[in-house]
C-alpha cells in the first residue's frame, strides 16, 4: 500500500472508530440489547468478569477516543451445524472448561532487529503501545485468576493454552518475559541500558509517538497525549502474579522467525545483540523492503535488510546478549526450566525429547474424555503464514486413530477402530485460510508441506474432532465447517490477539446436551485493567489501561475488522455428538 498522508492518517482513524461503534451496537435498540443480555444471564451460571457482563466501549467523537465500560455482548446461539433442542439447559452436563490466550507478542521495543520504520506499509511493524505488552499480558492473567470458572458449565478452568506468537521477535529476553508472565515472578521489561530507554518512543522522530516529549509528532497531531514519566514507568521492574491454573503453549511464527516473517538462519544474531538500531528509512528503501515482505520473498527481504542495517541511518544503543534469538529446541527447553514451572504442568506440554529435536507438537489432557492436540504450523522458511510438514501430519492422523472408535477413510468409507472414543480439540497458531505457505523447510528440504485445506480435510475424517482453535489473524472469527455427514462437521474458533485491539482471550466450554448434540460455549474476556486510562496513574494497572486505550487508537490498526461480529463473540456452537 502507498504511504499514509496526514489526511489519510486522520481519516483512516475516524473511519475505524465509526465502524467499531457500529460493530459494538448490532441491536436495533438499547432495549432489545438489554433483553438479550437478560436472557443470556438467565442461561448462565455467572457472567461477572466476562464480556457477557460489560465490554470496552469508545466514548467521545474526536480522532483520539477514550474507553469506558459499556454494555456486555449477549450470547448468540449458532445452529449452523446442528439444531438447538429445547430444554437443553436443564439437561446440560459440563465436560470441559478452559481458556485460550493468543498472540501476546511480548515485545522488546529496544531491539535492533525491528521494522518500526515500515509501519506505514505493515501495520504490525510499529504500535504506539508496544512497550506495554508485558503489563497488558500480566493484567490478562489477573483476569483469569479472578474468575471462578466457565460461565455456562460452572466448571473451574482445567488449563490455559497460549496459541502462538507468545514473543514478538523470538528473543531470549522476550521468552523470559512471557514465561514469567505465565508462571509468575519479577520482570524488568527492558533490554540494553539499565538507566535510559533506547527505542523509537524517545527517538525525536515525528514518525513515532514520543510520549514524554512535547514534540508535535504525527501521533500527537492525531490526539495522542503527552504523558510525563511514561517511559520510566513502562520499563521499571514489576512482579507478575502468574497463572493459578496449569498452562500449555503452542508455537507461532513470531516465536520462530525474525519479526514473524524472515527465516532465522543465524545471519542476524550479531545485529540482534549489537549496538546499532535502524530507526528510519527513506520512502524508496522502505517501500522495497515492505514489498519483499508482502510478496513472501524472505530471501530478498533478508538480503535487503542486511544491506540497510549496514548503510542506513542508525542509532547507537547498548548491546545486550539477552536479545539473542532462540531456536525451536531452546524454546522447548526454556519451558522445562524449574523457574518457569508455575502451576504446572512440568514443561507445559514440552518434553526433554522436544528440547532435543525441536519438534513442538504434542497431546495433552483437557478433561476426562477430552484430548487436546497442539500442532506446530510455522514454516521455518519464513513468511508469516504457515503449513504443516508430512511427518507431523502423519503423526496427527496416528494420534487421532489412537483416540477414535471410528473414522472415515479418504474415500468417505467408515472405518471401525479398536480404541475408545475421546473428544478432541486441535490447537494451532495458524488458521485454515492462513496455511498456504508451502515453501520447503530449510532444515528439512525433502519433506513435503501441507496446507490448511489438507489439514481440515484430515480433521473432518475423524468425527470426534469437535473444534480447531487458533489465532494468527488477530481477529475474532468463528467458522462452521459443515459436512454432508453431520458428525464430520467441526467448528473453527479463531480468537483476536492480545496486542491489537480488542485484546481478547476466550473461555471455551464443552457441554453434553443429552439429546445427541454438544454445545461449545465461547465467551470473550478482557484484561483486569480499568477501562479508562488516567494520565496521572502510571501504576501497573494504570499502564495496562493505557495499553488497551492506545491499541484502540492505533491509526494503522483495524479495530473494527479485528473485533468480528456478534456471531464471533459470545456464542453457543451446536454440533452433533460423535456417534450420537
Coordinates of C-alpha atoms in Angstrom, one line a residue:
X1 CA 0.0 0.0 0.0
X2 CA 1.2 3.6 -0.5
X3 CA 2.5 5.6 2.4
X4 CA -0.2 7.3 4.5
X5 CA -0.6 11.1 4.1
X6 CA -1.5 13.2 7.1
X7 CA -5.1 13.4 5.8
X8 CA -5.3 9.7 5.3
X9 CA -3.9 9.1 8.8
X10 CA -6.7 11.1 10.4
X11 CA -9.5 9.9 8.1
X12 CA -8.5 6.3 8.5
X13 CA -8.6 6.5 12.3
X14 CA -12.0 8.2 12.2
X15 CA -13.4 5.6 9.8
X16 CA -12.1 2.8 12.0
X17 CA -13.7 4.2 15.2
X18 CA -17.0 4.8 13.5
X19 CA -17.1 1.2 12.1
X20 CA -16.2 -0.1 15.5
X21 CA -19.0 1.8 17.1
X22 CA -21.4 0.0 14.7
X23 CA -19.8 -3.4 15.4
X24 CA -20.4 -2.8 19.1
X25 CA -24.1 -2.0 18.7
X26 CA -25.7 -4.7 16.4
X27 CA -29.1 -4.5 18.1
X28 CA -32.0 -2.4 16.9
X29 CA -32.3 -0.6 20.2
X30 CA -30.8 -0.5 23.7
X31 CA -34.0 -2.2 25.0
X32 CA -33.5 -5.1 22.6
X33 CA -29.9 -5.5 23.7
X34 CA -30.9 -5.4 27.3
X35 CA -33.5 -8.1 26.8
X36 CA -30.9 -10.3 25.1
X37 CA -28.4 -9.7 27.9
X38 CA -31.1 -10.6 30.5
X39 CA -31.8 -13.9 28.6
X40 CA -28.1 -14.5 28.4
X41 CA -27.6 -14.1 32.2
X42 CA -30.6 -16.3 32.9
X43 CA -29.0 -19.2 31.0
X44 CA -25.6 -18.8 32.6
X45 CA -24.2 -19.9 36.0
X46 CA -22.5 -16.5 36.3
X47 CA -21.3 -13.8 33.9
X48 CA -19.2 -11.5 36.1
X49 CA -15.8 -10.6 34.8
X50 CA -16.6 -11.5 31.2
X51 CA -17.9 -9.6 28.1
X52 CA -21.3 -11.1 28.9
X53 CA -21.4 -8.5 31.7
X54 CA -19.6 -5.5 30.2
X55 CA -17.1 -4.7 27.4
X56 CA -14.8 -1.8 26.5
X57 CA -16.7 0.9 24.6
X58 CA -15.4 4.1 23.0
X59 CA -16.6 7.5 24.2
X60 CA -16.3 10.9 22.6
X61 CA -16.2 12.0 19.0
X62 CA -12.7 13.1 18.3
X63 CA -10.0 11.3 16.4
X64 CA -8.5 10.0 19.6
X65 CA -11.1 8.4 21.8
X66 CA -11.2 7.3 25.5
X67 CA -12.6 4.0 26.5
X68 CA -15.2 3.3 29.2
X69 CA -17.2 0.3 30.5
X70 CA -20.1 -0.4 28.1
X71 CA -22.8 -3.0 27.9
X72 CA -21.9 -6.6 27.6
X73 CA -22.4 -8.7 24.5
X74 CA -25.3 -11.3 24.6
X75 CA -24.9 -14.9 23.8
X76 CA -25.5 -15.9 20.2
X77 CA -26.8 -19.4 19.5
X78 CA -25.3 -20.8 16.3
X79 CA -27.1 -23.7 14.7
X80 CA -25.0 -23.9 11.5
X81 CA -24.1 -27.5 12.2
X82 CA -26.9 -28.8 14.5
X83 CA -30.3 -27.8 15.8
X84 CA -30.8 -26.4 19.3
X85 CA -33.1 -28.6 21.2
X86 CA -35.5 -27.2 23.7
X87 CA -34.8 -27.8 27.4
X88 CA -31.1 -28.4 26.9
X89 CA -30.0 -26.1 29.7
X90 CA -31.7 -28.3 32.2
X91 CA -30.1 -31.4 30.9
X92 CA -26.6 -29.9 30.2
X93 CA -23.6 -31.7 31.7
X94 CA -20.3 -29.8 31.6
X95 CA -17.4 -31.8 30.1
X96 CA -14.6 -29.2 29.9
X97 CA -13.7 -25.6 30.6
X98 CA -10.5 -23.9 29.6
X99 CA -9.1 -20.6 28.4
X100 CA -7.3 -19.6 25.2
X101 CA -4.7 -16.8 25.0
X102 CA -3.3 -16.0 21.7
X103 CA -0.8 -13.6 20.0
X104 CA 0.5 -11.9 23.2
X105 CA 3.5 -10.6 21.2
X106 CA 5.6 -9.6 24.2
X107 CA 7.9 -7.2 22.6
X108 CA 11.5 -5.9 23.2
X109 CA 10.9 -2.4 21.7
X110 CA 14.6 -1.6 22.1
X111 CA 15.8 -4.4 19.9
X112 CA 18.0 -3.5 16.9
X113 CA 16.0 -6.1 14.8
X114 CA 12.7 -4.4 14.5
X115 CA 10.9 -2.8 11.5
X116 CA 9.2 0.2 13.1
X117 CA 10.0 2.3 10.0
X118 CA 7.7 0.1 7.9
X119 CA 4.6 1.0 9.9
X120 CA 3.0 2.9 7.1
X121 CA 3.2 -0.3 5.0
X122 CA 2.9 -3.1 7.6
X123 CA 0.6 -2.2 10.5
X124 CA 2.3 -4.7 12.9
X125 CA 5.8 -3.2 12.4
X126 CA 5.2 -0.5 15.0
X127 CA 2.4 0.0 17.5
X128 CA 2.4 3.0 19.9
X129 CA 1.6 0.6 22.8
X130 CA 4.3 -1.9 22.0
X131 CA 6.3 -1.1 25.1
X132 CA 3.4 -2.1 27.4
X133 CA 2.9 -5.6 26.1
X134 CA 4.2 -7.3 29.3
X135 CA 2.0 -5.2 31.6
X136 CA -1.1 -5.9 29.4
X137 CA -0.5 -9.7 29.3
X138 CA 0.0 -9.8 33.1
X139 CA -3.3 -7.9 33.5
X140 CA -5.0 -10.6 31.4
X141 CA -3.5 -13.2 33.7
X142 CA -5.1 -11.4 36.6
X143 CA -8.5 -11.5 34.9
X144 CA -8.3 -15.3 34.5
X145 CA -7.2 -15.7 38.1
X146 CA -10.2 -13.8 39.3
X147 CA -12.8 -16.0 37.6
X148 CA -14.4 -19.0 39.3
X149 CA -14.8 -20.9 36.1
X150 CA -16.8 -21.2 32.9
X151 CA -19.9 -19.0 32.8
X152 CA -22.2 -21.8 31.4
X153 CA -20.9 -25.0 32.9
X154 CA -19.5 -23.5 36.1
X155 CA -16.5 -25.9 35.8
X156 CA -13.2 -24.5 37.1
X157 CA -10.7 -24.0 34.3
X158 CA -8.6 -27.1 33.7
X159 CA -5.9 -25.1 31.8
X160 CA -4.9 -22.1 29.8
X161 CA -3.4 -22.5 26.4
X162 CA -1.5 -19.8 24.5
X163 CA -1.8 -20.5 20.8
X164 CA 1.4 -18.9 19.5
X165 CA 3.2 -15.6 18.9
X166 CA 4.0 -15.5 22.6
X167 CA 7.1 -13.5 21.8
X168 CA 7.3 -10.8 19.1
X169 CA 10.8 -11.3 17.7
X170 CA 11.8 -14.7 19.2
X171 CA 14.4 -13.2 21.5
X172 CA 15.6 -14.8 24.8
X173 CA 14.6 -11.6 26.7
X174 CA 11.1 -11.8 25.3
X175 CA 10.9 -15.5 26.1
X176 CA 11.8 -14.9 29.7
X177 CA 9.1 -12.2 30.0
X178 CA 6.5 -14.5 28.5
X179 CA 7.4 -17.4 30.7
X180 CA 7.4 -15.2 33.8
X181 CA 4.1 -13.6 32.9
X182 CA 2.6 -17.1 32.7
X183 CA 4.3 -18.6 35.8
X184 CA 4.9 -15.6 38.0
X185 CA 7.9 -13.6 39.1
X186 CA 9.7 -10.3 38.7
X187 CA 10.1 -8.8 35.3
X188 CA 12.2 -5.9 34.1
X189 CA 10.7 -5.2 30.6
X190 CA 13.7 -3.5 29.0
X191 CA 17.0 -4.5 27.4
X192 CA 20.2 -2.7 26.8
X193 CA 20.8 0.2 29.1
X194 CA 19.7 -0.1 32.7
X195 CA 19.4 3.7 33.0
X196 CA 17.9 5.0 29.8
X197 CA 15.2 3.9 27.3
X198 CA 16.7 3.3 23.8
X199 CA 13.8 2.9 21.4
X200 CA 11.7 4.9 18.9
X201 CA 9.5 6.2 21.7
X202 CA 12.2 8.8 22.5
X203 CA 13.8 8.9 19.1
X204 CA 12.8 12.6 18.4
X205 CA 11.4 11.5 15.1
X206 CA 7.9 12.8 14.3
X207 CA 7.2 9.4 12.6
X208 CA 6.6 7.8 16.1
X209 CA 4.7 8.7 19.3
X210 CA 7.2 10.3 21.7
X211 CA 5.1 10.1 24.9
X212 CA 7.2 12.1 27.2
X213 CA 8.3 14.8 24.7
X214 CA 6.3 18.0 23.7
X215 CA 7.4 17.2 20.1
X216 CA 4.5 17.6 17.8
X217 CA 4.8 14.2 16.3
X218 CA 2.3 12.7 13.9
X219 CA 0.6 10.8 16.7
X220 CA 0.1 13.8 18.9
X221 CA -1.4 15.6 15.9
X222 CA -4.0 12.8 15.8
X223 CA -4.8 13.3 19.5
X224 CA -2.3 11.1 21.3
X225 CA -1.3 12.6 24.7
X226 CA 1.9 13.7 26.2
X227 CA 2.5 11.7 29.5
X228 CA 5.4 12.8 31.7
X229 CA 7.2 9.8 33.3
X230 CA 5.6 7.3 30.9
X231 CA 8.8 5.6 29.6
X232 CA 10.5 5.2 33.0
X233 CA 7.2 3.7 34.4
X234 CA 6.9 1.4 31.5
X235 CA 10.4 -0.2 31.9
X236 CA 10.6 -0.4 35.7
X237 CA 10.6 -3.8 37.3
X238 CA 7.3 -5.3 38.5
X239 CA 6.0 -8.5 39.9
X240 CA 3.7 -10.6 37.7
X241 CA 1.3 -12.8 39.7
X242 CA 1.4 -15.7 37.2
X243 CA -1.5 -18.0 36.4
X244 CA -3.0 -20.1 39.2
X245 CA -4.2 -22.6 36.5
X246 CA -2.0 -25.1 34.7
X247 CA -1.0 -23.8 31.2
X248 CA 0.2 -25.1 27.9
X249 CA 1.7 -23.4 24.8
X250 CA 1.6 -23.6 21.0
X251 CA 4.3 -22.1 18.9
X252 CA 3.7 -19.3 16.4
X253 CA 5.6 -17.7 13.5
X254 CA 6.9 -14.8 15.8
X255 CA 8.3 -17.5 18.1
X256 CA 10.3 -18.9 15.2
X257 CA 11.4 -16.2 12.8
X258 CA 12.6 -12.6 12.6
X259 CA 9.6 -10.4 13.3
X260 CA 7.5 -13.4 12.4
X261 CA 8.4 -13.1 8.7
X262 CA 12.1 -13.7 7.8
X263 CA 13.8 -17.1 8.3
X264 CA 16.2 -17.2 11.2
X265 CA 19.3 -18.6 9.6
X266 CA 21.5 -17.0 12.4
X267 CA 22.7 -14.3 9.9
X268 CA 21.5 -11.5 12.1
X269 CA 22.5 -12.8 15.6
X270 CA 25.2 -10.2 15.9
X271 CA 22.7 -7.5 14.9
X272 CA 20.2 -8.6 17.5
X273 CA 22.8 -8.4 20.3
X274 CA 24.8 -5.4 18.9
X275 CA 24.7 -1.7 19.3
X276 CA 23.2 -0.3 16.1
X277 CA 19.4 0.2 15.7
X278 CA 17.9 1.2 12.4
X279 CA 15.1 3.8 13.2
X280 CA 14.3 5.2 9.8
X281 CA 14.4 4.6 6.1
X282 CA 13.6 6.8 3.1
X283 CA 10.5 6.0 1.2
X284 CA 12.2 4.2 -1.6
X285 CA 14.1 1.7 0.6
X286 CA 11.1 1.2 2.9
X287 CA 8.8 0.5 0.0
X288 CA 11.3 -2.0 -1.4
X289 CA 11.6 -3.9 1.9
X290 CA 7.9 -3.8 2.5
X291 CA 7.2 -5.2 -1.0
X292 CA 9.6 -8.1 -0.4
X293 CA 7.9 -9.0 2.8
X294 CA 4.4 -8.6 1.3
X295 CA 5.4 -10.8 -1.7
X296 CA 6.5 -13.6 0.6
X297 CA 10.1 -13.4 -0.7
X298 CA 12.0 -13.8 2.6
X299 CA 15.4 -14.3 0.9
X300 CA 15.2 -11.0 -0.9
X301 CA 13.9 -9.2 2.2
X302 CA 16.7 -10.7 4.4
X303 CA 19.3 -9.7 1.9
X304 CA 17.9 -6.1 1.7
X305 CA 17.6 -5.8 5.5
X306 CA 21.3 -6.7 6.0
X307 CA 22.3 -4.1 3.4
X308 CA 20.1 -1.4 5.0
X309 CA 21.4 -2.0 8.5
X310 CA 24.9 -1.8 7.2
X311 CA 24.4 1.5 5.5
X312 CA 21.2 3.1 6.8
X313 CA 20.5 5.7 9.4
X314 CA 21.1 4.1 12.8
X315 CA 21.0 4.9 16.4
X316 CA 23.7 3.7 18.8
X317 CA 22.1 1.6 21.6
X318 CA 23.5 -0.6 24.4
X319 CA 24.5 -4.1 23.2
X320 CA 22.8 -6.9 25.1
X321 CA 23.3 -10.7 24.7
X322 CA 19.8 -11.3 26.2
X323 CA 18.4 -10.3 22.8
X324 CA 19.9 -13.3 21.0
X325 CA 17.2 -15.3 19.2
X326 CA 16.3 -18.8 20.4
X327 CA 15.8 -22.0 18.4
X328 CA 12.9 -24.3 18.4
X329 CA 14.8 -26.7 20.7
X330 CA 15.7 -23.8 23.0
X331 CA 12.1 -22.7 23.1
X332 CA 11.1 -26.1 24.3
X333 CA 14.0 -26.3 26.8
X334 CA 13.0 -23.0 28.4
X335 CA 9.6 -24.4 29.3
X336 CA 11.4 -27.2 31.2
X337 CA 13.3 -24.8 33.5
X338 CA 12.0 -25.1 37.0
X339 CA 12.0 -21.3 37.4
X340 CA 9.0 -21.3 35.0
X341 CA 7.1 -24.3 36.2
X342 CA 4.5 -22.1 37.9
X343 CA 1.2 -24.0 38.5
X344 CA 2.5 -26.7 36.1
X345 CA 2.5 -29.0 34.3
X346 CA 6.2 -29.5 34.1
X347 CA 7.3 -28.5 30.6
X348 CA 3.9 -27.0 29.7
X349 CA 3.4 -29.7 27.1
X350 CA 7.0 -30.0 26.0
X351 CA 9.3 -32.9 27.0
X352 CA 13.1 -33.4 27.0
X353 CA 12.6 -35.0 23.6
X354 CA 11.2 -31.8 22.2
X355 CA 14.1 -29.9 23.7
X356 CA 16.5 -32.3 21.9
X357 CA 14.8 -32.4 18.5
X358 CA 12.8 -29.2 18.3
X359 CA 9.6 -30.9 17.4
X360 CA 6.9 -28.7 19.0
X361 CA 3.7 -30.7 18.6
X362 CA 2.2 -32.9 21.4
X363 CA -1.0 -34.1 23.0
X364 CA -2.3 -33.2 26.5
X365 CA -5.4 -33.9 28.6
X366 CA -8.1 -31.2 28.7
X367 CA -10.5 -33.1 30.9
X368 CA -11.6 -36.7 31.4
X369 CA -12.5 -37.9 27.9
X370 CA -11.3 -34.8 26.2
X371 CA -7.9 -34.7 24.4
X372 CA -6.0 -31.6 23.3
X373 CA -3.7 -31.7 20.3
X374 CA -1.2 -28.9 19.9
X375 CA 0.3 -28.5 16.4
X376 CA 3.3 -26.5 15.1
X377 CA 2.2 -24.8 11.9
X378 CA 5.1 -22.5 11.5
X379 CA 7.3 -22.7 8.4
X380 CA 11.0 -22.1 9.1
X381 CA 11.5 -21.0 5.5
X382 CA 9.9 -17.6 6.6
X383 CA 6.8 -15.7 5.6
X384 CA 4.1 -15.1 8.2
X385 CA 1.7 -17.8 7.0
X386 CA 2.1 -21.4 7.8
X387 CA 1.8 -25.0 6.8
X388 CA 2.4 -28.4 8.3
X389 CA 5.1 -31.0 7.5
X390 CA 4.4 -34.5 6.3
X391 CA 5.9 -36.1 9.4
X392 CA 3.7 -34.1 11.7
X393 CA 0.6 -34.7 9.6
X394 CA 1.3 -38.4 9.7
X395 CA 1.7 -38.2 13.5
X396 CA -1.6 -36.3 13.8
X397 CA -3.5 -39.0 11.9
X398 CA -2.0 -41.7 14.1
X399 CA -2.9 -39.8 17.2
X400 CA -6.5 -39.3 16.0
X401 CA -6.8 -43.0 15.2
X402 CA -5.5 -43.9 18.7
X403 CA -8.3 -42.0 20.3
X404 CA -11.1 -42.8 17.9
X405 CA -13.6 -45.7 17.9
X406 CA -14.4 -45.0 14.2
X407 CA -13.5 -42.6 11.4
X408 CA -13.7 -42.3 7.6
X409 CA -11.1 -43.2 5.0
X410 CA -10.1 -40.9 2.2
X411 CA -12.9 -42.2 0.0
X412 CA -15.5 -41.5 2.7
X413 CA -16.0 -45.1 3.9
X414 CA -16.5 -45.7 7.6
X415 CA -13.7 -47.5 9.4
X416 CA -14.0 -49.2 12.8
X417 CA -11.1 -48.8 15.2
X418 CA -10.1 -50.7 18.4
X419 CA -9.9 -47.7 20.7
X420 CA -12.5 -45.9 22.8
X421 CA -13.6 -42.5 21.5
X422 CA -12.3 -39.4 23.1
X423 CA -13.5 -35.9 22.2
X424 CA -10.6 -34.0 20.5
X425 CA -9.9 -30.3 20.3
X426 CA -7.0 -29.3 18.0
X427 CA -4.9 -26.2 18.6
X428 CA -2.6 -24.4 16.2
X429 CA -1.3 -20.9 15.6
X430 CA -2.5 -20.6 12.0
X431 CA -6.0 -20.8 10.7
X432 CA -7.3 -23.0 7.9
X433 CA -7.0 -20.0 5.5
X434 CA -3.5 -18.8 6.5
X435 CA -1.7 -22.1 5.9
X436 CA -0.8 -21.7 2.2
X437 CA 2.9 -21.3 2.8
X438 CA 4.4 -24.4 1.3
X439 CA 8.0 -23.2 0.9
X440 CA 10.4 -26.0 1.6
X441 CA 11.6 -26.1 5.2
X442 CA 15.3 -25.2 5.0
X443 CA 16.0 -27.6 7.9
X444 CA 14.2 -30.5 6.1
X445 CA 14.3 -29.7 2.4
X446 CA 12.9 -33.1 1.2
X447 CA 9.8 -33.1 3.4
X448 CA 6.5 -32.0 1.9
X449 CA 4.5 -29.2 3.3
X450 CA 0.7 -29.3 3.6
X451 CA -2.0 -26.6 3.5
X452 CA -4.8 -25.7 5.9
X453 CA -7.3 -27.2 3.4
X454 CA -5.4 -30.5 3.6
X455 CA -5.4 -30.3 7.4
X456 CA -9.1 -29.5 7.6
X457 CA -9.9 -32.5 5.3
X458 CA -8.0 -34.8 7.6
X459 CA -9.7 -33.5 10.7
X460 CA -13.1 -34.0 9.2
X461 CA -12.4 -37.6 8.7
X462 CA -12.4 -38.0 12.5
X463 CA -15.9 -37.3 13.9
X464 CA -14.6 -36.9 17.5
X465 CA -12.7 -33.8 16.5
X466 CA -15.1 -31.0 17.6
X467 CA -13.1 -27.9 17.1
X468 CA -9.9 -26.3 15.7
X469 CA -8.8 -23.4 17.9
X470 CA -6.3 -20.9 16.6
X471 CA -5.0 -17.3 16.4
X472 CA -2.6 -15.5 13.9
X473 CA -5.2 -13.3 12.2
X474 CA -5.6 -11.1 15.3
X475 CA -9.4 -11.2 14.7
X476 CA -12.4 -12.9 16.2
X477 CA -13.8 -15.3 13.6
X478 CA -15.8 -18.5 14.2
X479 CA -16.4 -20.6 11.1
X480 CA -18.7 -23.6 10.7
X481 CA -17.1 -26.3 8.6
X482 CA -20.1 -28.4 7.6
X483 CA -20.2 -31.8 6.0
X484 CA -22.8 -34.0 4.3
X485 CA -22.3 -36.4 7.1
X486 CA -23.3 -34.3 10.2
X487 CA -20.9 -36.0 12.6
X488 CA -18.0 -35.0 10.3
X489 CA -18.6 -31.3 10.8
X490 CA -16.4 -29.1 13.1
X491 CA -16.1 -25.6 14.4
X492 CA -13.0 -23.4 13.8
X493 CA -12.6 -20.9 16.6
X494 CA -10.2 -18.0 15.8
X495 CA -9.6 -15.5 18.6
X496 CA -8.3 -12.0 18.4
X497 CA -4.8 -11.2 19.6
X498 CA -3.8 -9.6 22.9
X499 CA -1.7 -7.0 21.3
X500 CA -4.1 -5.4 18.8
X501 CA -7.4 -4.1 20.0
X502 CA -9.8 -5.7 21.1
X503 CA -7.2 -7.6 23.1
X504 CA -9.4 -10.6 23.9
X505 CA -8.9 -14.0 25.3
X506 CA -11.6 -16.7 25.1
X507 CA -13.2 -19.1 27.6
X508 CA -14.2 -22.3 25.8
X509 CA -16.6 -24.8 27.5
X510 CA -17.8 -28.1 26.2
X511 CA -21.2 -29.5 27.4
X512 CA -23.3 -32.6 26.6
X513 CA -26.9 -31.7 26.0
X514 CA -28.1 -35.3 26.4
X515 CA -30.0 -35.1 23.1
X516 CA -27.4 -36.2 20.6
X517 CA -25.7 -32.8 20.5
X518 CA -22.9 -31.0 22.2
X519 CA -22.6 -27.3 22.9
X520 CA -19.3 -25.4 22.7
X521 CA -19.7 -22.1 24.6
X522 CA -17.2 -19.4 23.7
X523 CA -17.0 -16.3 25.9
X524 CA -14.6 -13.5 25.4
X525 CA -12.8 -11.8 28.3
X526 CA -10.7 -8.7 28.6
X527 CA -7.8 -7.9 30.9
X528 CA -8.4 -6.8 34.5
X529 CA -7.3 -3.2 33.7
X530 CA -9.6 -0.3 34.3
X531 CA -11.4 0.7 31.1
X532 CA -10.5 4.4 31.3
X533 CA -6.8 5.3 31.2
X534 CA -5.7 8.1 33.6
X535 CA -2.7 10.3 32.8
X536 CA -1.9 10.5 36.5
X537 CA -1.9 6.8 37.0
X538 CA 1.3 5.1 35.9
X539 CA 0.9 2.1 38.3
X540 CA 0.9 -1.4 36.8
X541 CA -2.9 -1.4 36.5
X542 CA -2.8 2.2 35.0
X543 CA -0.2 1.1 32.4
X544 CA -2.4 -1.9 31.4
X545 CA -5.3 0.6 30.9
X546 CA -3.1 2.7 28.6
X547 CA -2.1 -0.5 26.8
X548 CA -5.8 -1.0 25.8
X549 CA -6.6 2.6 25.0
X550 CA -3.5 3.2 22.9
X551 CA -4.2 -0.1 21.0
X552 CA -7.8 1.1 20.3
X553 CA -6.4 4.4 18.9
X554 CA -3.5 2.9 16.9
X555 CA -4.1 4.6 13.5
X556 CA -2.5 1.9 11.4
X557 CA -4.6 -0.9 13.0
X558 CA -8.1 -2.1 12.0
X559 CA -10.0 -2.4 15.3
X560 CA -13.4 -2.8 13.6
X561 CA -12.2 -5.7 11.3
X562 CA -10.4 -7.5 14.2
X563 CA -13.4 -7.2 16.5
X564 CA -15.6 -9.5 14.5
X565 CA -19.4 -9.7 14.7
X566 CA -21.8 -10.9 17.4
X567 CA -21.6 -14.5 16.0
X568 CA -17.8 -14.4 16.6
X569 CA -18.0 -13.2 20.2
X570 CA -20.0 -14.9 22.9
X571 CA -21.6 -18.0 21.3
X572 CA -23.1 -21.3 21.8
X573 CA -21.9 -23.5 19.0
X574 CA -24.1 -26.6 18.5
X575 CA -22.6 -29.7 17.0
X576 CA -23.7 -33.4 16.6
X577 CA -22.2 -35.6 19.2
X578 CA -19.9 -38.2 17.5
X579 CA -21.7 -41.5 17.4
X580 CA -24.8 -39.8 18.9

